[in-house]
């Protein structure tokens, strides 16, 4: 499997582990019970054939289910570094590897027990022995599955956590929109992307990830905001949030940092500058575009204060826009195009 496969392609082929071992065992029993005798066990050969078919039916189901769970759970090496980083926070990787390995090995053990019990059924001299060996198979099968119960839970939790991760395309040029809350990040994405942006869950935050796409010449560019992550100083972060921010380093080819000169977002420009400083420090190798939003309601004094508080080095490069009124968005798109060409 290559890194070019999308995360959804990898995760949606997963066979989800059961919440309890009993789910697999009971399903196996039901499958075996569907093989009913067409008549009374008038002879030993017919009885053997029925019980062997019951064991084989249950065994096929269990072995396939165990292998499918193990083999469809993604290996980290299959994933883009962005997802590896996020999963290393969500999941105990070592425990997952061990549990997947035990589940896979158990499929071979179940097969071995099936062969042993079928052989004993064939060698049976009476009806009671046939029943005894069939019951032995199901008893041993239940015991094996019961021992895997903890592993099923470990794998299931990991699989469900994987399904919660945002389905983005790390392999294409990605623009990350950053800035304090309520400065208009999602509004900008909606304004510059043609199709309606998709909303994805993002771990470690109660907010959602807005993902949009634009076409720059023949190149598809992914644009996304950073819910609850790149919107306040890193000093206010816990360890898990910092790891989630680190994951974004594997994704961002360009960062648009947004200011609100009117401060109606609820944060003064001095605070906005602090957020910018820490984001710049965290993404030193990523180019930035600086944008001041809400210019449709901003006064000249608001614009002047950006220069005073943010500093001339930044303010001289700020693009003045209104995402709501679609003012000066072409300038933002031209700058994105410039960075896309430089990356090619």
Tab-separated table of C-alpha atoms in Angstrom:
chain	number	residue	atom	x	y	z
A	1	UNK	CA	0.000	0.000	0.000
A	2	UNK	CA	1.315	3.445	-0.862
A	3	UNK	CA	0.981	6.756	0.880
A	4	UNK	CA	-1.068	7.963	-2.099
A	5	UNK	CA	-4.083	6.018	-0.905
A	6	UNK	CA	-6.441	8.344	0.931
A	7	UNK	CA	-7.001	7.860	4.629
A	8	UNK	CA	-10.668	7.066	4.009
A	9	UNK	CA	-9.674	4.319	1.553
A	10	UNK	CA	-7.480	2.738	4.205
A	11	UNK	CA	-9.876	3.065	7.134
A	12	UNK	CA	-13.180	2.285	5.461
A	13	UNK	CA	-11.979	-1.157	4.447
A	14	UNK	CA	-11.441	-2.010	8.118
A	15	UNK	CA	-13.368	-4.880	9.631
A	16	UNK	CA	-14.248	-3.517	13.055
A	17	UNK	CA	-13.370	-5.713	16.030
A	18	UNK	CA	-16.307	-6.817	18.207
A	19	UNK	CA	-17.108	-5.117	21.502
A	20	UNK	CA	-17.053	-8.577	23.107
A	21	UNK	CA	-15.654	-11.991	22.160
A	22	UNK	CA	-19.170	-13.397	22.622
A	23	UNK	CA	-20.292	-11.640	19.446
A	24	UNK	CA	-17.966	-13.778	17.310
A	25	UNK	CA	-18.575	-16.978	19.261
A	26	UNK	CA	-22.369	-16.695	19.161
A	27	UNK	CA	-22.317	-15.917	15.435
A	28	UNK	CA	-20.169	-19.010	14.852
A	29	UNK	CA	-22.591	-21.175	16.837
A	30	UNK	CA	-25.560	-19.832	14.874
A	31	UNK	CA	-23.851	-20.635	11.590
A	32	UNK	CA	-23.155	-24.196	12.717
A	33	UNK	CA	-26.756	-24.674	13.838
A	34	UNK	CA	-28.003	-23.841	10.357
A	35	UNK	CA	-26.550	-27.155	9.251
A	36	UNK	CA	-29.365	-29.391	10.408
A	37	UNK	CA	-29.631	-33.110	9.958
A	38	UNK	CA	-32.115	-34.061	7.248
A	39	UNK	CA	-33.014	-37.223	9.138
A	40	UNK	CA	-32.225	-39.060	12.319
A	41	UNK	CA	-28.630	-40.207	12.739
A	42	UNK	CA	-29.351	-43.694	11.411
A	43	UNK	CA	-25.738	-44.447	10.746
A	44	UNK	CA	-22.416	-43.287	12.110
A	45	UNK	CA	-21.106	-42.006	8.768
A	46	UNK	CA	-23.989	-39.601	8.284
A	47	UNK	CA	-23.678	-38.297	11.849
A	48	UNK	CA	-19.943	-37.671	11.348
A	49	UNK	CA	-20.596	-35.789	8.120
A	50	UNK	CA	-23.115	-33.430	9.775
A	51	UNK	CA	-20.896	-32.616	12.774
A	52	UNK	CA	-17.827	-32.105	10.581
A	53	UNK	CA	-19.791	-29.654	8.440
A	54	UNK	CA	-20.875	-27.800	11.590
A	55	UNK	CA	-17.290	-27.490	12.809
A	56	UNK	CA	-16.097	-26.406	9.367
A	57	UNK	CA	-18.830	-23.778	9.056
A	58	UNK	CA	-18.046	-22.225	12.432
A	59	UNK	CA	-14.328	-22.440	11.781
A	60	UNK	CA	-14.498	-20.715	8.400
A	61	UNK	CA	-16.423	-17.826	9.911
A	62	UNK	CA	-14.143	-17.357	12.925
A	63	UNK	CA	-10.868	-17.674	11.012
A	64	UNK	CA	-12.017	-15.221	8.343
A	65	UNK	CA	-13.287	-12.737	10.935
A	66	UNK	CA	-10.047	-12.854	12.933
A	67	UNK	CA	-7.866	-12.473	9.853
A	68	UNK	CA	-10.008	-9.669	8.468
A	69	UNK	CA	-9.818	-7.724	11.734
A	70	UNK	CA	-6.043	-8.097	11.871
A	71	UNK	CA	-5.236	-7.533	8.206
A	72	UNK	CA	-7.557	-4.574	7.575
A	73	UNK	CA	-6.394	-2.588	10.602
A	74	UNK	CA	-3.928	-0.100	9.063
A	75	UNK	CA	-0.238	-0.400	9.808
A	76	UNK	CA	1.342	2.946	10.663
A	77	UNK	CA	3.832	2.579	7.829
A	78	UNK	CA	0.892	2.755	5.412
A	79	UNK	CA	-0.115	6.193	6.649
A	80	UNK	CA	1.031	9.730	5.939
A	81	UNK	CA	3.118	11.312	8.771
A	82	UNK	CA	0.182	13.636	9.532
A	83	UNK	CA	-1.954	10.665	10.512
A	84	UNK	CA	0.899	8.851	12.228
A	85	UNK	CA	1.403	11.866	14.471
A	86	UNK	CA	-2.269	12.121	15.397
A	87	UNK	CA	-2.617	8.398	16.017
A	88	UNK	CA	0.431	8.364	18.271
A	89	UNK	CA	-1.552	10.645	20.595
A	90	UNK	CA	-4.875	8.844	20.359
A	91	UNK	CA	-3.620	5.273	20.451
A	92	UNK	CA	-1.100	3.183	22.368
A	93	UNK	CA	0.690	1.982	19.242
A	94	UNK	CA	2.624	-0.829	20.959
A	95	UNK	CA	-0.532	-2.249	22.537
A	96	UNK	CA	-2.326	-2.091	19.202
A	97	UNK	CA	0.460	-3.949	17.399
A	98	UNK	CA	0.518	-6.688	20.042
A	99	UNK	CA	-3.259	-7.078	20.027
A	100	UNK	CA	-3.442	-7.257	16.227
A	101	UNK	CA	-0.657	-9.842	16.240
A	102	UNK	CA	-2.406	-12.001	18.862
A	103	UNK	CA	-5.677	-11.876	16.943
A	104	UNK	CA	-3.958	-12.963	13.744
A	105	UNK	CA	-2.054	-15.788	15.461
A	106	UNK	CA	-5.292	-16.985	17.036
A	107	UNK	CA	-6.717	-17.676	13.574
A	108	UNK	CA	-4.018	-20.324	13.052
A	109	UNK	CA	-4.682	-21.843	16.468
A	110	UNK	CA	-8.409	-22.057	15.748
A	111	UNK	CA	-7.642	-23.779	12.440
A	112	UNK	CA	-5.392	-26.265	14.195
A	113	UNK	CA	-8.057	-27.111	16.781
A	114	UNK	CA	-10.598	-27.553	14.006
A	115	UNK	CA	-8.373	-30.070	12.217
A	116	UNK	CA	-7.768	-31.990	15.454
A	117	UNK	CA	-11.453	-32.203	16.342
A	118	UNK	CA	-12.491	-33.156	12.810
A	119	UNK	CA	-9.900	-35.927	12.826
A	120	UNK	CA	-11.261	-37.219	16.144
A	121	UNK	CA	-14.820	-37.080	14.828
A	122	UNK	CA	-13.771	-39.202	11.855
A	123	UNK	CA	-12.096	-41.698	14.197
A	124	UNK	CA	-15.108	-41.939	16.535
A	125	UNK	CA	-16.620	-45.372	17.116
A	126	UNK	CA	-20.019	-44.226	18.409
A	127	UNK	CA	-22.471	-41.311	18.370
A	128	UNK	CA	-21.548	-40.079	21.862
A	129	UNK	CA	-17.886	-39.699	20.869
A	130	UNK	CA	-18.871	-37.662	17.809
A	131	UNK	CA	-20.914	-35.266	19.962
A	132	UNK	CA	-18.114	-35.103	22.543
A	133	UNK	CA	-15.523	-33.995	19.963
A	134	UNK	CA	-17.865	-31.439	18.386
A	135	UNK	CA	-18.521	-29.961	21.833
A	136	UNK	CA	-14.803	-30.013	22.522
A	137	UNK	CA	-14.204	-27.860	19.449
A	138	UNK	CA	-16.726	-25.234	20.505
A	139	UNK	CA	-15.486	-25.277	24.095
A	140	UNK	CA	-11.890	-24.695	23.041
A	141	UNK	CA	-12.993	-22.096	20.480
A	142	UNK	CA	-14.829	-20.153	23.177
A	143	UNK	CA	-11.793	-20.307	25.448
A	144	UNK	CA	-9.500	-18.901	22.733
A	145	UNK	CA	-11.895	-16.084	21.869
A	146	UNK	CA	-12.391	-15.234	25.540
A	147	UNK	CA	-8.631	-14.784	25.942
A	148	UNK	CA	-8.747	-12.334	23.020
A	149	UNK	CA	-11.468	-10.206	24.600
A	150	UNK	CA	-9.061	-7.508	25.812
A	151	UNK	CA	-7.338	-7.473	22.411
A	152	UNK	CA	-10.665	-7.007	20.644
A	153	UNK	CA	-11.374	-3.996	22.846
A	154	UNK	CA	-7.925	-2.468	22.215
A	155	UNK	CA	-8.251	-2.884	18.446
A	156	UNK	CA	-11.867	-1.725	18.356
A	157	UNK	CA	-11.063	1.493	20.230
A	158	UNK	CA	-8.130	2.182	17.899
A	159	UNK	CA	-10.253	1.519	14.811
A	160	UNK	CA	-13.059	3.807	15.991
A	161	UNK	CA	-10.523	6.519	16.846
A	162	UNK	CA	-9.113	6.220	13.327
A	163	UNK	CA	-12.562	6.703	11.842
A	164	UNK	CA	-12.904	9.970	13.783
A	165	UNK	CA	-9.807	11.495	12.198
A	166	UNK	CA	-10.409	14.097	9.493
A	167	UNK	CA	-10.327	12.777	5.951
A	168	UNK	CA	-7.918	15.207	4.327
A	169	UNK	CA	-5.483	14.708	1.460
A	170	UNK	CA	-1.968	15.224	2.839
A	171	UNK	CA	-0.347	14.523	-0.524
A	172	UNK	CA	-1.703	17.682	-2.209
A	173	UNK	CA	-0.728	21.335	-1.665
A	174	UNK	CA	-2.386	22.398	1.578
A	175	UNK	CA	-3.145	25.881	2.875
A	176	UNK	CA	-3.794	26.085	6.622
A	177	UNK	CA	-5.761	29.126	7.804
A	178	UNK	CA	-4.729	30.236	11.303
A	179	UNK	CA	-5.617	33.064	13.658
A	180	UNK	CA	-7.527	33.817	16.879
A	181	UNK	CA	-11.156	32.675	17.252
A	182	UNK	CA	-13.876	34.568	15.402
A	183	UNK	CA	-11.565	36.406	12.988
A	184	UNK	CA	-13.332	34.782	10.016
A	185	UNK	CA	-11.215	31.744	9.117
A	186	UNK	CA	-14.121	29.541	8.036
A	187	UNK	CA	-15.731	32.500	6.243
A	188	UNK	CA	-12.567	32.975	4.184
A	189	UNK	CA	-12.512	29.301	3.211
A	190	UNK	CA	-16.153	29.446	2.156
A	191	UNK	CA	-15.474	32.622	0.169
A	192	UNK	CA	-12.453	31.420	-1.821
A	193	UNK	CA	-13.516	27.820	-2.455
A	194	UNK	CA	-16.118	27.120	-5.115
A	195	UNK	CA	-17.659	23.947	-3.746
A	196	UNK	CA	-19.237	23.980	-0.308
A	197	UNK	CA	-16.485	23.216	2.226
A	198	UNK	CA	-16.810	19.965	4.149
A	199	UNK	CA	-16.832	19.864	7.920
A	200	UNK	CA	-14.731	17.165	9.603
A	201	UNK	CA	-14.189	16.186	13.207
A	202	UNK	CA	-10.735	16.939	14.563
A	203	UNK	CA	-9.369	15.260	17.692
A	204	UNK	CA	-8.580	17.184	20.883
A	205	UNK	CA	-11.076	19.952	20.116
A	206	UNK	CA	-14.850	20.268	20.310
A	207	UNK	CA	-14.840	22.251	17.082
A	208	UNK	CA	-14.817	20.900	13.542
A	209	UNK	CA	-12.360	21.121	10.695
A	210	UNK	CA	-13.523	23.045	7.628
A	211	UNK	CA	-12.001	21.706	4.410
A	212	UNK	CA	-12.369	23.362	1.013
A	213	UNK	CA	-10.641	23.048	-2.362
A	214	UNK	CA	-9.603	25.536	-5.021
A	215	UNK	CA	-8.069	24.976	-8.431
A	216	UNK	CA	-4.883	26.874	-9.214
A	217	UNK	CA	-4.287	26.358	-12.929
A	218	UNK	CA	-4.318	22.539	-13.071
A	219	UNK	CA	-3.398	22.025	-9.404
A	220	UNK	CA	-5.974	21.153	-6.756
A	221	UNK	CA	-5.241	23.040	-3.534
A	222	UNK	CA	-6.695	22.022	-0.186
A	223	UNK	CA	-7.649	24.817	2.219
A	224	UNK	CA	-8.500	24.141	5.848
A	225	UNK	CA	-8.885	25.948	9.124
A	226	UNK	CA	-7.412	24.905	12.465
A	227	UNK	CA	-10.199	24.390	14.993
A	228	UNK	CA	-9.143	25.357	18.475
A	229	UNK	CA	-5.462	24.768	17.729
A	230	UNK	CA	-3.651	27.636	16.012
A	231	UNK	CA	-5.902	30.242	17.597
A	232	UNK	CA	-4.238	30.946	20.932
A	233	UNK	CA	-0.697	30.932	22.395
A	234	UNK	CA	1.028	27.558	22.722
A	235	UNK	CA	1.706	28.343	26.376
A	236	UNK	CA	-2.003	27.725	26.977
A	237	UNK	CA	-1.828	24.238	25.449
A	238	UNK	CA	-1.691	20.843	27.067
A	239	UNK	CA	0.605	18.094	25.841
A	240	UNK	CA	-2.010	16.435	23.640
A	241	UNK	CA	-2.943	19.697	21.900
A	242	UNK	CA	0.722	20.426	21.232
A	243	UNK	CA	1.043	17.016	19.572
A	244	UNK	CA	-1.975	17.765	17.391
A	245	UNK	CA	-0.337	21.030	16.346
A	246	UNK	CA	2.834	19.117	15.562
A	247	UNK	CA	0.806	16.896	13.221
A	248	UNK	CA	-0.187	19.968	11.211
A	249	UNK	CA	3.488	20.535	10.406
A	250	UNK	CA	3.287	17.490	8.152
A	251	UNK	CA	0.305	18.998	6.347
A	252	UNK	CA	0.874	22.738	5.864
A	253	UNK	CA	2.566	23.957	2.670
A	254	UNK	CA	1.358	27.513	3.294
A	255	UNK	CA	-0.249	29.298	6.254
A	256	UNK	CA	-2.682	32.196	5.973
A	257	UNK	CA	-2.706	34.057	9.288
A	258	UNK	CA	-5.785	36.203	9.833
A	259	UNK	CA	-6.148	39.303	11.973
A	260	UNK	CA	-9.258	41.179	13.019
A	261	UNK	CA	-8.279	44.870	13.117
A	262	UNK	CA	-11.688	45.796	14.542
A	263	UNK	CA	-11.078	43.509	17.554
A	264	UNK	CA	-14.769	42.515	17.392
A	265	UNK	CA	-13.539	38.921	17.536
A	266	UNK	CA	-13.086	39.545	21.260
A	267	UNK	CA	-9.288	39.628	21.242
A	268	UNK	CA	-7.100	42.757	21.213
A	269	UNK	CA	-4.433	43.134	18.542
A	270	UNK	CA	-1.723	42.621	21.156
A	271	UNK	CA	-3.148	39.153	21.841
A	272	UNK	CA	-3.461	38.453	18.117
A	273	UNK	CA	0.196	39.385	17.703
A	274	UNK	CA	1.176	36.917	20.457
A	275	UNK	CA	-0.699	34.146	18.669
A	276	UNK	CA	1.079	35.009	15.421
A	277	UNK	CA	4.504	34.990	17.101
A	278	UNK	CA	3.976	31.503	18.500
A	279	UNK	CA	2.558	30.123	15.261
A	280	UNK	CA	5.544	31.556	13.377
A	281	UNK	CA	7.863	29.913	15.877
A	282	UNK	CA	6.124	26.546	15.450
A	283	UNK	CA	6.095	26.643	11.641
A	284	UNK	CA	9.477	28.172	10.858
A	285	UNK	CA	9.885	26.405	7.523
A	286	UNK	CA	6.404	27.216	6.207
A	287	UNK	CA	5.690	30.418	4.207
A	288	UNK	CA	3.008	32.804	5.527
A	289	UNK	CA	0.402	35.123	4.028
A	290	UNK	CA	-0.916	37.812	6.405
A	291	UNK	CA	-4.548	38.856	6.056
A	292	UNK	CA	-6.609	41.483	7.892
A	293	UNK	CA	-10.306	40.657	7.675
A	294	UNK	CA	-13.455	42.751	8.195
A	295	UNK	CA	-12.119	45.805	6.352
A	296	UNK	CA	-15.695	46.543	5.290
A	297	UNK	CA	-16.367	47.669	8.870
A	298	UNK	CA	-12.827	48.681	9.871
A	299	UNK	CA	-11.927	52.353	10.245
A	300	UNK	CA	-8.681	54.016	9.176
A	301	UNK	CA	-7.719	54.028	12.824
A	302	UNK	CA	-8.171	50.250	12.987
A	303	UNK	CA	-5.824	49.785	10.031
A	304	UNK	CA	-3.250	52.184	11.491
A	305	UNK	CA	-3.277	50.318	14.791
A	306	UNK	CA	-2.333	47.095	12.991
A	307	UNK	CA	0.822	48.809	11.807
A	308	UNK	CA	1.545	50.176	15.281
A	309	UNK	CA	0.885	47.002	17.265
A	310	UNK	CA	1.777	44.239	14.837
A	311	UNK	CA	4.856	46.023	13.530
A	312	UNK	CA	5.911	47.336	10.142
A	313	UNK	CA	7.608	44.080	9.094
A	314	UNK	CA	4.260	42.292	9.160
A	315	UNK	CA	1.814	45.106	8.489
A	316	UNK	CA	3.483	46.144	5.224
A	317	UNK	CA	2.672	42.685	3.846
A	318	UNK	CA	-0.878	42.407	5.164
A	319	UNK	CA	-3.643	41.908	2.584
A	320	UNK	CA	-6.762	43.869	3.581
A	321	UNK	CA	-9.888	41.824	2.861
A	322	UNK	CA	-13.491	41.226	3.750
A	323	UNK	CA	-14.432	37.565	3.514
A	324	UNK	CA	-18.079	38.474	4.050
A	325	UNK	CA	-18.211	41.098	1.275
A	326	UNK	CA	-15.625	39.301	-0.904
A	327	UNK	CA	-13.313	42.334	-0.954
A	328	UNK	CA	-9.764	41.801	-2.260
A	329	UNK	CA	-10.020	37.998	-2.274
A	330	UNK	CA	-8.378	37.882	-5.706
A	331	UNK	CA	-5.190	39.190	-4.117
A	332	UNK	CA	-5.214	36.295	-1.644
A	333	UNK	CA	-5.754	33.817	-4.479
A	334	UNK	CA	-2.860	35.337	-6.452
A	335	UNK	CA	-0.547	34.902	-3.467
A	336	UNK	CA	-1.659	31.283	-3.074
A	337	UNK	CA	-0.981	30.705	-6.772
A	338	UNK	CA	2.500	32.224	-6.363
A	339	UNK	CA	3.360	29.791	-3.562
A	340	UNK	CA	1.912	26.821	-5.465
A	341	UNK	CA	4.157	27.619	-8.446
A	342	UNK	CA	7.192	27.938	-6.174
A	343	UNK	CA	6.426	24.503	-4.730
A	344	UNK	CA	6.137	22.810	-8.129
